[in-house]
PDB file of C-alpha atoms in Angstrom:
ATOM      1  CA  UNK A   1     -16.301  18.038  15.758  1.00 75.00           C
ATOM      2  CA  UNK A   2     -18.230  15.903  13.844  1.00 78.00           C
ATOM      3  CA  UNK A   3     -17.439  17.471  10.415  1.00 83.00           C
ATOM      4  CA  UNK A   4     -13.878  17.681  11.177  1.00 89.00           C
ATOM      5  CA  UNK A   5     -13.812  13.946  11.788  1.00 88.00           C
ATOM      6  CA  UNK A   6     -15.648  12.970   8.639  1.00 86.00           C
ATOM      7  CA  UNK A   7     -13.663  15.037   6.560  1.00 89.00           C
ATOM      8  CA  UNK A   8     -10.523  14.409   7.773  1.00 92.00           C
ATOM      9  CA  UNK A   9     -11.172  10.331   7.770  1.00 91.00           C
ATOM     10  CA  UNK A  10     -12.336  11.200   3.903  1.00 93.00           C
ATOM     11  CA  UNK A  11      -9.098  12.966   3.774  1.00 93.00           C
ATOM     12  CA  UNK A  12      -7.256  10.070   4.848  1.00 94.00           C
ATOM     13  CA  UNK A  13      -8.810   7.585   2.614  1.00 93.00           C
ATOM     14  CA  UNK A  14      -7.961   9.367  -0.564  1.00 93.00           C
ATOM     15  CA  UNK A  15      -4.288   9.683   0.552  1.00 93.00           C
ATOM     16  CA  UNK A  16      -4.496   5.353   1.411  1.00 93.00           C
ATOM     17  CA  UNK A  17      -5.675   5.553  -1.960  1.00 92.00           C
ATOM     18  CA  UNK A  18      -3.109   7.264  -3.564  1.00 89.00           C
ATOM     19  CA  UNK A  19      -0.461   5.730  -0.866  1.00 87.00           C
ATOM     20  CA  UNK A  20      -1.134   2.246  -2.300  1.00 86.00           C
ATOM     21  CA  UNK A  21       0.896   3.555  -5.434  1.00 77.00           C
ATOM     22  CA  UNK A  22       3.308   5.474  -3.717  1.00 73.00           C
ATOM     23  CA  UNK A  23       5.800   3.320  -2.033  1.00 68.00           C
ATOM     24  CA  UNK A  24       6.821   5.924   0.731  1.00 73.00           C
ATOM     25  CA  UNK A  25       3.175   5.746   1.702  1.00 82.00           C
ATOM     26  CA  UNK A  26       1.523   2.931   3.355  1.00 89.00           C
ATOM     27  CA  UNK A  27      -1.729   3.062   1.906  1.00 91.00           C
ATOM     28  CA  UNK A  28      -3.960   0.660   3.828  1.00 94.00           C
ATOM     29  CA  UNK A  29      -2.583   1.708   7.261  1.00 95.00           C
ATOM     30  CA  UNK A  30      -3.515   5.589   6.644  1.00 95.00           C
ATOM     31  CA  UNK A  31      -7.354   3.843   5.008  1.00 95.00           C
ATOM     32  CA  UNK A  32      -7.463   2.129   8.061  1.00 95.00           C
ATOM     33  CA  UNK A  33      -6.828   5.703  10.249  1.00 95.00           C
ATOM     34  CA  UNK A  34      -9.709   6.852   8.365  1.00 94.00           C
ATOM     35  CA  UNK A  35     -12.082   4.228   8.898  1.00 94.00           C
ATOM     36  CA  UNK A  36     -11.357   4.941  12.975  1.00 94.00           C
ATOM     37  CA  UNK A  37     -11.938   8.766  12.890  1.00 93.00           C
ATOM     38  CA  UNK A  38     -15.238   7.588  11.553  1.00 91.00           C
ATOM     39  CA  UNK A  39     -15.849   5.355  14.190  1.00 91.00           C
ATOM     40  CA  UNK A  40     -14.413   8.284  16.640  1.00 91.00           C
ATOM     41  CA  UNK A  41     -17.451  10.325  15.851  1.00 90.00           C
ATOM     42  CA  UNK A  42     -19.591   9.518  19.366  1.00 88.00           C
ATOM     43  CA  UNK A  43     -22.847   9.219  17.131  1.00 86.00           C
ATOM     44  CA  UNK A  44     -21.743   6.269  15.255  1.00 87.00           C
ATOM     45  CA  UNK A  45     -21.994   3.029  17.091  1.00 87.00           C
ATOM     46  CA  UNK A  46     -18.511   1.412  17.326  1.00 87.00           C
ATOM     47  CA  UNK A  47     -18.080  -1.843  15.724  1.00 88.00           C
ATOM     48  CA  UNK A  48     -14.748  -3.361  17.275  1.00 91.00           C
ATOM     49  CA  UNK A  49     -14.915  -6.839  15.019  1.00 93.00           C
ATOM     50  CA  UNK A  50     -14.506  -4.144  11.212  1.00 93.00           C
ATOM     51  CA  UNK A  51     -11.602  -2.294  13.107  1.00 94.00           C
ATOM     52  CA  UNK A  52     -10.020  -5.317  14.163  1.00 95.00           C
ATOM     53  CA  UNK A  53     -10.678  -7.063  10.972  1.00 96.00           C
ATOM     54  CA  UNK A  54      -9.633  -4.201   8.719  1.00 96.00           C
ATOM     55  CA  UNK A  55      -6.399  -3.546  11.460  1.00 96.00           C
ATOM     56  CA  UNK A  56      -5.338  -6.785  11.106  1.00 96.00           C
ATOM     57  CA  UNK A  57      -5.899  -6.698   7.124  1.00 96.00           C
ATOM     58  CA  UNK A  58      -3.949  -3.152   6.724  1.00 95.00           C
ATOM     59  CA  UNK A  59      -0.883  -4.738   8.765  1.00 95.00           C
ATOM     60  CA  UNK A  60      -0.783  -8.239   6.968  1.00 95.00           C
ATOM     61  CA  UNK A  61      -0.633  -5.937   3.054  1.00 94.00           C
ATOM     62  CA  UNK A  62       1.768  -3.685   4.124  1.00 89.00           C
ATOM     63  CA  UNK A  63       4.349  -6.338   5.466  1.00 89.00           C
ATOM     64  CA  UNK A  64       3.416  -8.994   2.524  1.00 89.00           C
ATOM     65  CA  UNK A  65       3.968  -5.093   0.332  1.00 84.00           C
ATOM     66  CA  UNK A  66       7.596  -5.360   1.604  1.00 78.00           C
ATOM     67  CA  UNK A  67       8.471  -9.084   1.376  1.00 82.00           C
ATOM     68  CA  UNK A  68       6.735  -9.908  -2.386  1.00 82.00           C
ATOM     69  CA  UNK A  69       9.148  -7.714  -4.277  1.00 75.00           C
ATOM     70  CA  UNK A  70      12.041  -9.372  -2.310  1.00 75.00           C
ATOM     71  CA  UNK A  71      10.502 -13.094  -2.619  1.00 78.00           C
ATOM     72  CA  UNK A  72       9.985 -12.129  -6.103  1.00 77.00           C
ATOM     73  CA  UNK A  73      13.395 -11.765  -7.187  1.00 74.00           C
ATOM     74  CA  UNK A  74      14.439 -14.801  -4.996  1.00 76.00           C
ATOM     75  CA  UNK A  75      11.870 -17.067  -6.839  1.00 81.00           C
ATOM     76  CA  UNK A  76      13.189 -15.440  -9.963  1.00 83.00           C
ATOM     77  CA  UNK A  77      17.010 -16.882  -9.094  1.00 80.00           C
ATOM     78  CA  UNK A  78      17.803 -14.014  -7.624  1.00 78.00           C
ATOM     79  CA  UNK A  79      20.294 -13.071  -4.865  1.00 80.00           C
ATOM     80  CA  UNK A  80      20.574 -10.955  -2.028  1.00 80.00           C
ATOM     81  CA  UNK A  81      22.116  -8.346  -4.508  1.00 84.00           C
ATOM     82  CA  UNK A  82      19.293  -8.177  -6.152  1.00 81.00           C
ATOM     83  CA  UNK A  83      17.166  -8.114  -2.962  1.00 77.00           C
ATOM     84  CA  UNK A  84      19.087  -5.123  -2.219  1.00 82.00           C
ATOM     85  CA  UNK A  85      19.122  -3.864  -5.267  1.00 85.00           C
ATOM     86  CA  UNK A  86      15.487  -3.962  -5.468  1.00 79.00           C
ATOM     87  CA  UNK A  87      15.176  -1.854  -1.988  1.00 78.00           C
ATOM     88  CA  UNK A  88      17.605   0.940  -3.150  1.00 87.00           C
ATOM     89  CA  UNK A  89      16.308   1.102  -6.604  1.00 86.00           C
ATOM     90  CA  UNK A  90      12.763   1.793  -4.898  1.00 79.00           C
ATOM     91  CA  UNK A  91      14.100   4.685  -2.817  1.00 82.00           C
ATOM     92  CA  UNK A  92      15.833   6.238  -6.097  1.00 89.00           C
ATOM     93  CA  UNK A  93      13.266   5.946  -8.183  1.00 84.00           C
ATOM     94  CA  UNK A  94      10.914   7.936  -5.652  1.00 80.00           C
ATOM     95  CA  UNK A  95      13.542  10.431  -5.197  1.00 85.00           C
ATOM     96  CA  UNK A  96      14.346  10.492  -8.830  1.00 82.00           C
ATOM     97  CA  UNK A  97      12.572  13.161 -11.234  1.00 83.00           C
ATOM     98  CA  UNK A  98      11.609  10.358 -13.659  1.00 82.00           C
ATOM     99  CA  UNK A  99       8.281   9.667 -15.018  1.00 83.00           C
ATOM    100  CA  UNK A 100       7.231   6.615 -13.185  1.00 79.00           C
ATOM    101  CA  UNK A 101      10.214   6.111 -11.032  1.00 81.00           C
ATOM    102  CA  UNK A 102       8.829   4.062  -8.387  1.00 76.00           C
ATOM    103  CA  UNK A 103       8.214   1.508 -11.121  1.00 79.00           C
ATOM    104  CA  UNK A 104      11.473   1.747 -12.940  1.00 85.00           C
ATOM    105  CA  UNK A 105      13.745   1.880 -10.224  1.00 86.00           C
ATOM    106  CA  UNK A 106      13.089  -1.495  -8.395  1.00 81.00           C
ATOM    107  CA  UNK A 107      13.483  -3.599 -12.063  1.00 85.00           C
ATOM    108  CA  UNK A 108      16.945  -1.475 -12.492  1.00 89.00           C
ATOM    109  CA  UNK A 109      17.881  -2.246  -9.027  1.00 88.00           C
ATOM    110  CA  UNK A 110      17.475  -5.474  -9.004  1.00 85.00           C
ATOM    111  CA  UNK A 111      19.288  -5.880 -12.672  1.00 90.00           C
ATOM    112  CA  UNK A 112      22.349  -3.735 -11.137  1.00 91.00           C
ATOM    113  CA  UNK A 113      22.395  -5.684  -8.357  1.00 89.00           C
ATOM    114  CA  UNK A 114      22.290  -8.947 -10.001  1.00 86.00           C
ATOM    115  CA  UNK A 115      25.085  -7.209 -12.360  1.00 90.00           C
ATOM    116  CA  UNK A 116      27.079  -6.827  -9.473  1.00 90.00           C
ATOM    117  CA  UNK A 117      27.019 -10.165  -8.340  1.00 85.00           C
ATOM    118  CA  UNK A 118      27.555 -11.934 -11.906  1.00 81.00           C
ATOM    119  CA  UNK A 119      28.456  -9.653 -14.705  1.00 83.00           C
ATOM    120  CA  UNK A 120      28.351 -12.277 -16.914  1.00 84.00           C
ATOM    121  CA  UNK A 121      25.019 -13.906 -16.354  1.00 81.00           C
ATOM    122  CA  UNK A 122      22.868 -11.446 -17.762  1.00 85.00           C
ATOM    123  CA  UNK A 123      19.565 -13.646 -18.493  1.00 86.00           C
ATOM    124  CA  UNK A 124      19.585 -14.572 -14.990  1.00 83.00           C
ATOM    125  CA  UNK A 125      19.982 -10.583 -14.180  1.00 86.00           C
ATOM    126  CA  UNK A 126      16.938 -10.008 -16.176  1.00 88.00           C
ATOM    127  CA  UNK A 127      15.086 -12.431 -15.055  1.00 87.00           C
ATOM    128  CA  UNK A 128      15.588 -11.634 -10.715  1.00 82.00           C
ATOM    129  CA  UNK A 129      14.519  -8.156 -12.032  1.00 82.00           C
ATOM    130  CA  UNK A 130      10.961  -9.141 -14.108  1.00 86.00           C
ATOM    131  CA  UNK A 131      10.889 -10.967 -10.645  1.00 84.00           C
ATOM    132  CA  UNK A 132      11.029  -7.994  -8.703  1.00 77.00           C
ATOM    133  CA  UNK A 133       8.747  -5.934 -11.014  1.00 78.00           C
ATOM    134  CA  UNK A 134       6.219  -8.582 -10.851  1.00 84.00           C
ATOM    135  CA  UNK A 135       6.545  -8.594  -7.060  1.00 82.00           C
ATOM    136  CA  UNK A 136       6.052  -4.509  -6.969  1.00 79.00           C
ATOM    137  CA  UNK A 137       3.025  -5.147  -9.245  1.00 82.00           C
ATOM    138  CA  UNK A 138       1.479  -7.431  -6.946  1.00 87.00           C
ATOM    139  CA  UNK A 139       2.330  -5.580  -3.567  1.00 86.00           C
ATOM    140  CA  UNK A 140       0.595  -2.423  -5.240  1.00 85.00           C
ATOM    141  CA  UNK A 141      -2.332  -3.961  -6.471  1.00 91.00           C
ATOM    142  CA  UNK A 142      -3.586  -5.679  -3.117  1.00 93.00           C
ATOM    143  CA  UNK A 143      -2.897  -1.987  -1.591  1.00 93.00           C
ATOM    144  CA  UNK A 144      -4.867  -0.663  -3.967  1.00 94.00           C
ATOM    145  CA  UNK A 145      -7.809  -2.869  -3.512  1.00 96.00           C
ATOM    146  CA  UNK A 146      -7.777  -3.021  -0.242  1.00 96.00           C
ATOM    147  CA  UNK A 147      -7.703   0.764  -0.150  1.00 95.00           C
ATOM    148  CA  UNK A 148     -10.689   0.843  -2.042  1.00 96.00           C
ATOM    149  CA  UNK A 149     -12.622  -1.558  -0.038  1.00 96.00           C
ATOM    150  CA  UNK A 150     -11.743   0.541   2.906  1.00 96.00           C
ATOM    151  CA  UNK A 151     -12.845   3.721   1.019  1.00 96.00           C
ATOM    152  CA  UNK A 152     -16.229   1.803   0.105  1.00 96.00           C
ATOM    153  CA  UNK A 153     -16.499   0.679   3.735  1.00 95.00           C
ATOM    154  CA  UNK A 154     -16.166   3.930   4.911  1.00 94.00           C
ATOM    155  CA  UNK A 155     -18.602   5.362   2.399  1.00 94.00           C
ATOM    156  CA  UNK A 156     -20.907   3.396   3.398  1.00 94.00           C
ATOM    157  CA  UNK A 157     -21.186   3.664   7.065  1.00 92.00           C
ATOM    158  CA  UNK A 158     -21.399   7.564   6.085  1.00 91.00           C
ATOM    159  CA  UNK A 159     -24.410   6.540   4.319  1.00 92.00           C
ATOM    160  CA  UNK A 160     -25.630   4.477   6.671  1.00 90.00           C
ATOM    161  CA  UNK A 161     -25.348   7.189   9.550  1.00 86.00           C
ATOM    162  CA  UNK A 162     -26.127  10.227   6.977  1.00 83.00           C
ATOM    163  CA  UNK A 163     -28.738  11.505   9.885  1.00 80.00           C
ATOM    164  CA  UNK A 164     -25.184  12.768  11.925  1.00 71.00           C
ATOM    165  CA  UNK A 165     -24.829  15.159   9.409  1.00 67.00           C
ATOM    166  CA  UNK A 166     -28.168  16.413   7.854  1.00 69.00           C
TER     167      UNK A 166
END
């Protein structure tokens, strides 16, 4: 049972680590599942305060992960078009075959949108959708670190407890 814990914890962590690039993934929150089937194993001493802590941590990215892009293209001058736009450009761009769609799709969205409300302002269009891509960019980098702080976390209580195994 103990192998089938560690393993699928490890498991987990890689796909938080890969989820914090993949928008349809929430990458911390499937870390921080992997940090508890570690601490499920009954020979490693539960520490409540680094669940709660990392809990708390993997909830707080993955809601700021959905309100940067958004605030992003606000701060830009942006409107709820390109709010919208933003949202439904993300989904396309996962679904669509295109190299690096999940990045593409939110700046188009947001430009389309902002189309849509004002064909004729087009700076103003560009600029709500460098807001959003900035936004995306920012949301995906603190998953990804804190993905790999979970990931070193976790490798280090395996270390730490390597007499479970061997």
């Amino acid at each position: 049972m103990e192998y089938f814990l560690l393993i699928s914890g490890f498991c987990l962590m890689l796909v938080g680590v890969f989820g914090s690039f993949l928008p349809i993934l929430p990458g911390p929150p499937i870390s921080w599942i992997g940090l508890l089937f570690l601490y499920l194993i009954p020979e490693i001493e539960n520490n409540y305060w680094i669940l709660g802590i990392t809990l708390t941590i993997a909830i707080t990215v993955t809601l700021l992960d959905y309100i940067i892009p958004a605030k992003g293209t606000k701060k830009f001058g942006g409107s709820k078009y390109g709010i919208w736009g933003t949202n439904i450009g993300l989904i396309i761009g996962i679904i669509a075959p295109i190299p690096f769609g999940f990045i593409i799709g939110p700046f188009l969205g947001a430009f389309i949108g902002e189309m849509i409300y004002d064909k004729k302002d087009h700076n103003r269009a560009l600029k709500a959708a460098t807001g959003s891509f900035l936004g995306f960019l920012a949301g995906t980098f603190m998953k990804f670190l804190i993905s790999i702080i979970y990931l070193g976390l976790f490798l280090a209580i395996t270390w730490d407890n390597w007499k479970v195994w061997f």
